CSV table of C-alpha atoms in Angstrom, one decimal:
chain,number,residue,atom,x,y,z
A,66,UNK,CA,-174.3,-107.8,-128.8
A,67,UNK,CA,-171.2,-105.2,-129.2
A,68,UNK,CA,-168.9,-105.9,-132.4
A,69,UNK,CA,-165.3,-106.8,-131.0
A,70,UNK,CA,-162.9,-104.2,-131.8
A,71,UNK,CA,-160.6,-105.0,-134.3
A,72,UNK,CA,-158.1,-102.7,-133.7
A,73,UNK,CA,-155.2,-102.9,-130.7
A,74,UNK,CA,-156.2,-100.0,-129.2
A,75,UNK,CA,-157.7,-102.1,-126.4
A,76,UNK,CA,-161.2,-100.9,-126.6
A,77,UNK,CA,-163.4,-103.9,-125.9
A,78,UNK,CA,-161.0,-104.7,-123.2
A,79,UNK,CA,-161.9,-101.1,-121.6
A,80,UNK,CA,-165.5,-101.8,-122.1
A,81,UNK,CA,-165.8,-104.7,-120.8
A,82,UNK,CA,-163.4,-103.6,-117.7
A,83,UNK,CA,-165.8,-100.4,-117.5
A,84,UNK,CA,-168.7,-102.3,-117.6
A,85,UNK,CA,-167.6,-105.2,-115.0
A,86,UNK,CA,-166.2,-102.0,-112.9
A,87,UNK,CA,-169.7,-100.4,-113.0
A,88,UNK,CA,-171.9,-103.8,-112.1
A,89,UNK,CA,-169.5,-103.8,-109.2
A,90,UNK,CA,-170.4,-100.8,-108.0
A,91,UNK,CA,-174.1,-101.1,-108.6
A,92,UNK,CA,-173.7,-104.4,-106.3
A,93,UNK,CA,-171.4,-102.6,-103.4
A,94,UNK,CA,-174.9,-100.1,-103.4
A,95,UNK,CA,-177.5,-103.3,-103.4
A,96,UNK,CA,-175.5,-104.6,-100.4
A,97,UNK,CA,-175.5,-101.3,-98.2
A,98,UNK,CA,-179.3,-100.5,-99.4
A,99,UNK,CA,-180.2,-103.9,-97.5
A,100,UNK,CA,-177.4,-103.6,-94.6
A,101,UNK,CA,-179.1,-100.1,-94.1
A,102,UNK,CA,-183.0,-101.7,-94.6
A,103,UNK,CA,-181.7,-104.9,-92.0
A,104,UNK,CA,-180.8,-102.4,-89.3
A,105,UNK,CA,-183.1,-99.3,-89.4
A,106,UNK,CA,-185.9,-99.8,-91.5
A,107,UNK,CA,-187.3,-98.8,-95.4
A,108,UNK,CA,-186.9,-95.4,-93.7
A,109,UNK,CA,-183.5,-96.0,-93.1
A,110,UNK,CA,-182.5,-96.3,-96.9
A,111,UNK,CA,-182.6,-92.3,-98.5
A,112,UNK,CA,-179.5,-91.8,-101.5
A,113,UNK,CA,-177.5,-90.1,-98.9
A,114,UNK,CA,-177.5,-92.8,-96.9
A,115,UNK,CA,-177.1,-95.3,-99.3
A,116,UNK,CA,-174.2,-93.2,-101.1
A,117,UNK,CA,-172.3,-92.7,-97.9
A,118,UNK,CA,-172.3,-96.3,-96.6
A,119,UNK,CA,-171.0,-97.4,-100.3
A,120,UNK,CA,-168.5,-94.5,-100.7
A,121,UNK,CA,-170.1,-92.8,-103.4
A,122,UNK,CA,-171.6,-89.4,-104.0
A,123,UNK,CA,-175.5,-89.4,-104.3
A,124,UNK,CA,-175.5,-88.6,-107.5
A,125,UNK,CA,-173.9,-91.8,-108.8
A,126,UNK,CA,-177.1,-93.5,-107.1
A,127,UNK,CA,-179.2,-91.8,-109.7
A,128,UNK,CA,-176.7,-92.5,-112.3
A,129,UNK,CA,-177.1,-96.3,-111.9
A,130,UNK,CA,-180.8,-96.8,-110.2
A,131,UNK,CA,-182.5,-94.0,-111.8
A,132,UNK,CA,-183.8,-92.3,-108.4
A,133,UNK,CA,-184.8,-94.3,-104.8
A,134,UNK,CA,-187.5,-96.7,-106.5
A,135,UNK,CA,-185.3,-97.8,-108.6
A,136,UNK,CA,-183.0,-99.0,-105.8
A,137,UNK,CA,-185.3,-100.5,-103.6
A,138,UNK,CA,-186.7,-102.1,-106.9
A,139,UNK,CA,-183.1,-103.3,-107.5
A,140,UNK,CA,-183.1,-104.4,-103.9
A,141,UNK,CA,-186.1,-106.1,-104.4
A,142,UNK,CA,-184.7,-108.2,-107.1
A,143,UNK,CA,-181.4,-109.3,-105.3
A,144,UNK,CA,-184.0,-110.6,-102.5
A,145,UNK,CA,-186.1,-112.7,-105.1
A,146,UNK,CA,-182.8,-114.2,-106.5
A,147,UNK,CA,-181.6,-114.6,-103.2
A,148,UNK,CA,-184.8,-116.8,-102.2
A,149,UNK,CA,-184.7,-118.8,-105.6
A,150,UNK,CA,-181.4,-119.8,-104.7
A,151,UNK,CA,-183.2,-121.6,-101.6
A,152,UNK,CA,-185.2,-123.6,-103.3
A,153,UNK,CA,-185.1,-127.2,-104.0
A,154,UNK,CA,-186.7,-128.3,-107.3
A,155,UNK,CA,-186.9,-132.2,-107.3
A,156,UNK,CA,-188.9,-133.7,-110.5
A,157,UNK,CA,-189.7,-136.7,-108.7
A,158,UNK,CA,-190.6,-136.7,-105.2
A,159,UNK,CA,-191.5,-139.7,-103.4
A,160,UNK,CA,-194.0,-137.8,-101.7
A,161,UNK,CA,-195.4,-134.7,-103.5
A,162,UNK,CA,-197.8,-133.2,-100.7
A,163,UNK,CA,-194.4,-133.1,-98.0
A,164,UNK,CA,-192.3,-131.5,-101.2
A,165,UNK,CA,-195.5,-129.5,-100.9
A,166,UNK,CA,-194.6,-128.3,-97.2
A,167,UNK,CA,-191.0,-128.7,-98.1
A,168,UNK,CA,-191.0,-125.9,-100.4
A,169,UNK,CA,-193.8,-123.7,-98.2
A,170,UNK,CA,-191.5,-124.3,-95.4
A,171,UNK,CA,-188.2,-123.0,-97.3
A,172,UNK,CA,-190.6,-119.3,-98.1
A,173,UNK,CA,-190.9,-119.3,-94.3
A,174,UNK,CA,-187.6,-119.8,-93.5
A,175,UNK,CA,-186.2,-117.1,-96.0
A,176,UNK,CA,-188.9,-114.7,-94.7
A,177,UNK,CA,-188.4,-114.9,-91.0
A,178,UNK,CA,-184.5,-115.0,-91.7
A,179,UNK,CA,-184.6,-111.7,-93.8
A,180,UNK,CA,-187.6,-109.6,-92.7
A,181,UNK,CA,-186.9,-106.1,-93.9
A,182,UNK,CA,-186.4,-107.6,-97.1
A,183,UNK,CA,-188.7,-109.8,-97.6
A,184,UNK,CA,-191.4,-107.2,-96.4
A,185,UNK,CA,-189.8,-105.0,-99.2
A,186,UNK,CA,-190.3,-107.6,-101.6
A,187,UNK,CA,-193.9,-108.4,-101.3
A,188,UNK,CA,-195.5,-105.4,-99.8
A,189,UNK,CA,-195.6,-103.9,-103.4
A,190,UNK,CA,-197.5,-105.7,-106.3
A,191,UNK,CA,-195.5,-104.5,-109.0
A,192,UNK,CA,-192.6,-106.2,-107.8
A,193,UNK,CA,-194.1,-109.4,-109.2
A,194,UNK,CA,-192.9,-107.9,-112.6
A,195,UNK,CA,-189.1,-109.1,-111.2
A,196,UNK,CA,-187.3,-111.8,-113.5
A,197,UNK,CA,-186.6,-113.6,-110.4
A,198,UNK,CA,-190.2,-114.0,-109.0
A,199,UNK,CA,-191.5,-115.5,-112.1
A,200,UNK,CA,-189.1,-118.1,-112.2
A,201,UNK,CA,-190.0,-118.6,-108.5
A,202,UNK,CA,-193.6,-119.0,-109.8
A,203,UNK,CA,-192.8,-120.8,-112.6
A,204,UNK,CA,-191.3,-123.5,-110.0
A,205,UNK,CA,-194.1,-123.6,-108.2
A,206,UNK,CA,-196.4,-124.4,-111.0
A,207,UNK,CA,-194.4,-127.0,-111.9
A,208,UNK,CA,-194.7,-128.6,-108.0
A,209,UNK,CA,-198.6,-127.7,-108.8
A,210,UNK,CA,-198.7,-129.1,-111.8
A,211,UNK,CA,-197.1,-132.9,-110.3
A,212,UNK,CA,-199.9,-132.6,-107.6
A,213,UNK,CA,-202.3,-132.6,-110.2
A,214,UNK,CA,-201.1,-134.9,-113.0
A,215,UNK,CA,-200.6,-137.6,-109.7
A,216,UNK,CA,-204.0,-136.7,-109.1
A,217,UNK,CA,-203.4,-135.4,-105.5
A,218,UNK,CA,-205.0,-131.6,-106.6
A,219,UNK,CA,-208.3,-130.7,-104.9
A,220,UNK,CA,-208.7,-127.8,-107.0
A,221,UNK,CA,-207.7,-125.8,-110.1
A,222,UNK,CA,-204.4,-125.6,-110.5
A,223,UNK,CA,-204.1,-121.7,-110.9
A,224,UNK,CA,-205.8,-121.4,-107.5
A,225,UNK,CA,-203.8,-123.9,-105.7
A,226,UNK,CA,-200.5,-122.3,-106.5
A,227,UNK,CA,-202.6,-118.6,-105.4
A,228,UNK,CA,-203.6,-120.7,-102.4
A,229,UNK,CA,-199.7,-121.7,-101.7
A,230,UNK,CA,-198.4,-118.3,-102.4
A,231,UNK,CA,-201.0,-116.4,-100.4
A,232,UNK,CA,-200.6,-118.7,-97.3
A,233,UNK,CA,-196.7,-118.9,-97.3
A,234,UNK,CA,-196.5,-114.6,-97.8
A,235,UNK,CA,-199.3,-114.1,-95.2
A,236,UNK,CA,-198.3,-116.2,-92.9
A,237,UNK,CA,-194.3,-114.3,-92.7
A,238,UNK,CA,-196.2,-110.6,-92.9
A,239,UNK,CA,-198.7,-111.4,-90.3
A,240,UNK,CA,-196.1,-112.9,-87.8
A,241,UNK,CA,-194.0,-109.8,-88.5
A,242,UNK,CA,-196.8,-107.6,-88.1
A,243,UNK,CA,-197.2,-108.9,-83.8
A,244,UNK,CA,-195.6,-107.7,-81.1
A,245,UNK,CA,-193.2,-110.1,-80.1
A,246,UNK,CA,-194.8,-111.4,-77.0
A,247,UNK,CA,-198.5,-112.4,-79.0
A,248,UNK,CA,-196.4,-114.6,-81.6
A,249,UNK,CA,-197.5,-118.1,-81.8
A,250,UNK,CA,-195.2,-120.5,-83.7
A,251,UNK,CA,-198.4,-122.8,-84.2
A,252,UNK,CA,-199.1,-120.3,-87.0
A,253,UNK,CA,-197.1,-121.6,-89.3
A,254,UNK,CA,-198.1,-125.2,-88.8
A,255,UNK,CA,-201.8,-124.4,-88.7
A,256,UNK,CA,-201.5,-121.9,-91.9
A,257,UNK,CA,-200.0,-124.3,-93.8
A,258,UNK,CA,-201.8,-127.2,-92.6
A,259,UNK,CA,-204.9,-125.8,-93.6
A,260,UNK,CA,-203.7,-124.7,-96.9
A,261,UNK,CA,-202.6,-128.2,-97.9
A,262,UNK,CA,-206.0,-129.6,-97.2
A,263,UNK,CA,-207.5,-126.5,-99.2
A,264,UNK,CA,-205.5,-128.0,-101.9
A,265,UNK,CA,-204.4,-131.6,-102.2
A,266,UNK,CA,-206.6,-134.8,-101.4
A,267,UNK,CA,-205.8,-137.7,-98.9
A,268,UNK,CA,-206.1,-140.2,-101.6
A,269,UNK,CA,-205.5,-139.6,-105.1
A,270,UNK,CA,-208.6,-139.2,-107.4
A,271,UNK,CA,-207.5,-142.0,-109.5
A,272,UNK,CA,-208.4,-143.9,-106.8
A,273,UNK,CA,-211.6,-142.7,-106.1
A,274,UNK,CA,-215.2,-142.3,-108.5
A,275,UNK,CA,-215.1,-138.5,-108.9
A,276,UNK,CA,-214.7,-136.7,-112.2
A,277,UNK,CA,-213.2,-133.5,-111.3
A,278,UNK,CA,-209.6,-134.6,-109.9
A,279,UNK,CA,-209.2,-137.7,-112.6
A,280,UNK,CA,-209.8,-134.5,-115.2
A,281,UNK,CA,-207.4,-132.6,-113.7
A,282,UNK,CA,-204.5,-135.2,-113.3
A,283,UNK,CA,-205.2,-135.7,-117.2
A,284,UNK,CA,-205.7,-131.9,-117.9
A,285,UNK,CA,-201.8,-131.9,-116.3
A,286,UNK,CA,-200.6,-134.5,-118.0
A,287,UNK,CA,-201.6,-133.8,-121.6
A,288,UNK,CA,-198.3,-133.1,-123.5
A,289,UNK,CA,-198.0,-130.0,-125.9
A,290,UNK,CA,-197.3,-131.7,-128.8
A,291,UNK,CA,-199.4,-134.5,-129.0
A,292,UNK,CA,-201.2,-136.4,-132.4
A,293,UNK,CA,-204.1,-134.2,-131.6
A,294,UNK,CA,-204.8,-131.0,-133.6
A,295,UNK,CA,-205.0,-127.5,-132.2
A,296,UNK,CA,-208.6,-127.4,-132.3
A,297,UNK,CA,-209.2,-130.9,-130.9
A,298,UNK,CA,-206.6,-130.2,-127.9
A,299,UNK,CA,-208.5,-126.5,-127.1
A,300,UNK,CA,-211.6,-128.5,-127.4
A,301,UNK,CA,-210.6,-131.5,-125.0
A,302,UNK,CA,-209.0,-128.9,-122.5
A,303,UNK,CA,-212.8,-127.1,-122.8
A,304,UNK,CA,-213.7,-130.2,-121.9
A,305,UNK,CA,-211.7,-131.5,-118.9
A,306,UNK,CA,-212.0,-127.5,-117.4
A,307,UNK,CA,-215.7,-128.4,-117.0
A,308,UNK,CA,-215.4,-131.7,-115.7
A,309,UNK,CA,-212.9,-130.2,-113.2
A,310,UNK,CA,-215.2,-127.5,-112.2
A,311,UNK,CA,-212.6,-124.4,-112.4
A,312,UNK,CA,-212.3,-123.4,-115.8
């Protein structure tokens, strides 16, 4: 963190106006890289293009993304935060497997209301590297990880939130992908229909005889910090990952 100038010279004023001025700037670009993407296409977005629309010179792209992948990485990122804003995190739903289709149903939305972007955001794996996107993922384990401790998980809890993710992206690229005439609207109801029974049970296991979900509602519910050493919870987890046949 800078040192605050001591002096009354005004320089920590000047930086911070500088540095304010220049995050300004560097949104004014975002916004016309994805006004530019919205109406012509990835193609659509070059530094001249980009530059012009923002009233810069091109070379001020370079000074602030580092070259056009930087951009559309930076791009990239503004549409993850943009779609984490969407969400709706409740710690308690009264009924987890429709905040299931709750939350797949907000990805669809978002994609089919920003297509350029959201094709830019998930047509490149190492986009998954964005701050944004893990804390997208990291809500979704936790939505995961309620379906499982209430005993509602069919299967391992790292496949199941694959399983969500896969379904919800697929589903918006796929639709995007057809001519406009051969798309179906029962896609998205059969896609994610078929994903929640891939994932969840109609009755919870702790309700039925079966081993594998009971472990992995416990396996969910185990706390951190518990009276249990480190050894004995590494072993018990061993433990419960075999009796819920994904570890």
């Amino acid at each position: 963190m800078p040192t605050p100038s001591r002096g009354r010279d005004g320089t920590t004023v000047k930086a911070d106006t500088a540095s304010a001025g220049r995050e300004q700037t560097r949104q004014r670009v975002i916004e016309a890289a994805i006004d530019l993407l919205t109406r012509g296409g990835r193609d659509a977005v070059t530094t001249r293009a980009v530059a012009d629309a923002a009233g810069l010179q091109p070379p001020a792209i370079y000074r602030l993304f580092g070259d056009k992948d930087g951009l559309l990485d930076a791009v990239a990122e503004h549409g993850f935060a943009a779609f984490l804003a969407t969400k709706h995190i409740d710690p308690e739903p009264r009924d987890p497997i429709e905040d299931l289709r709750a939350g797949w149903d907000v990805a669809i939305e978002f994609g089919l209301a920003n297509p350029a972007l959201f094709t830019l955001m998930y047509t490149d794996p190492t986009r998954t590297d964005s701050a944004a996107f893990r804390t997208g993922l990291e809500i979704l384990m936790g939505r995961v990880k309620r379906l499982a401790a209430g005993g509602w998980l069919r299967v391992g809890e790292e496949l199941a939130a694959q399983t969500i993710h896969a379904t919800a992206r697929g589903a918006v690229l796929t639709w995007l992908s057809l001519p406009e005439d051969r798309r179906d609207p029962a896609l998205f109801t059969t896609l994610r229909e078929s994903m929640v029974t891939a994932v969840t049970r109609e009755e919870p296991a702790v309700r039925d005889e079966g081993p594998a979900g009971a472990a992995r509602a416990l396996r969910a519910l185990l706390p951190e910090e518990s009276p249990l050493s480190s050894a004995e919870r590494h072993l018990l987890r061993e433990w419960l990952n075999r009796l819920a046949s994904d570890g």
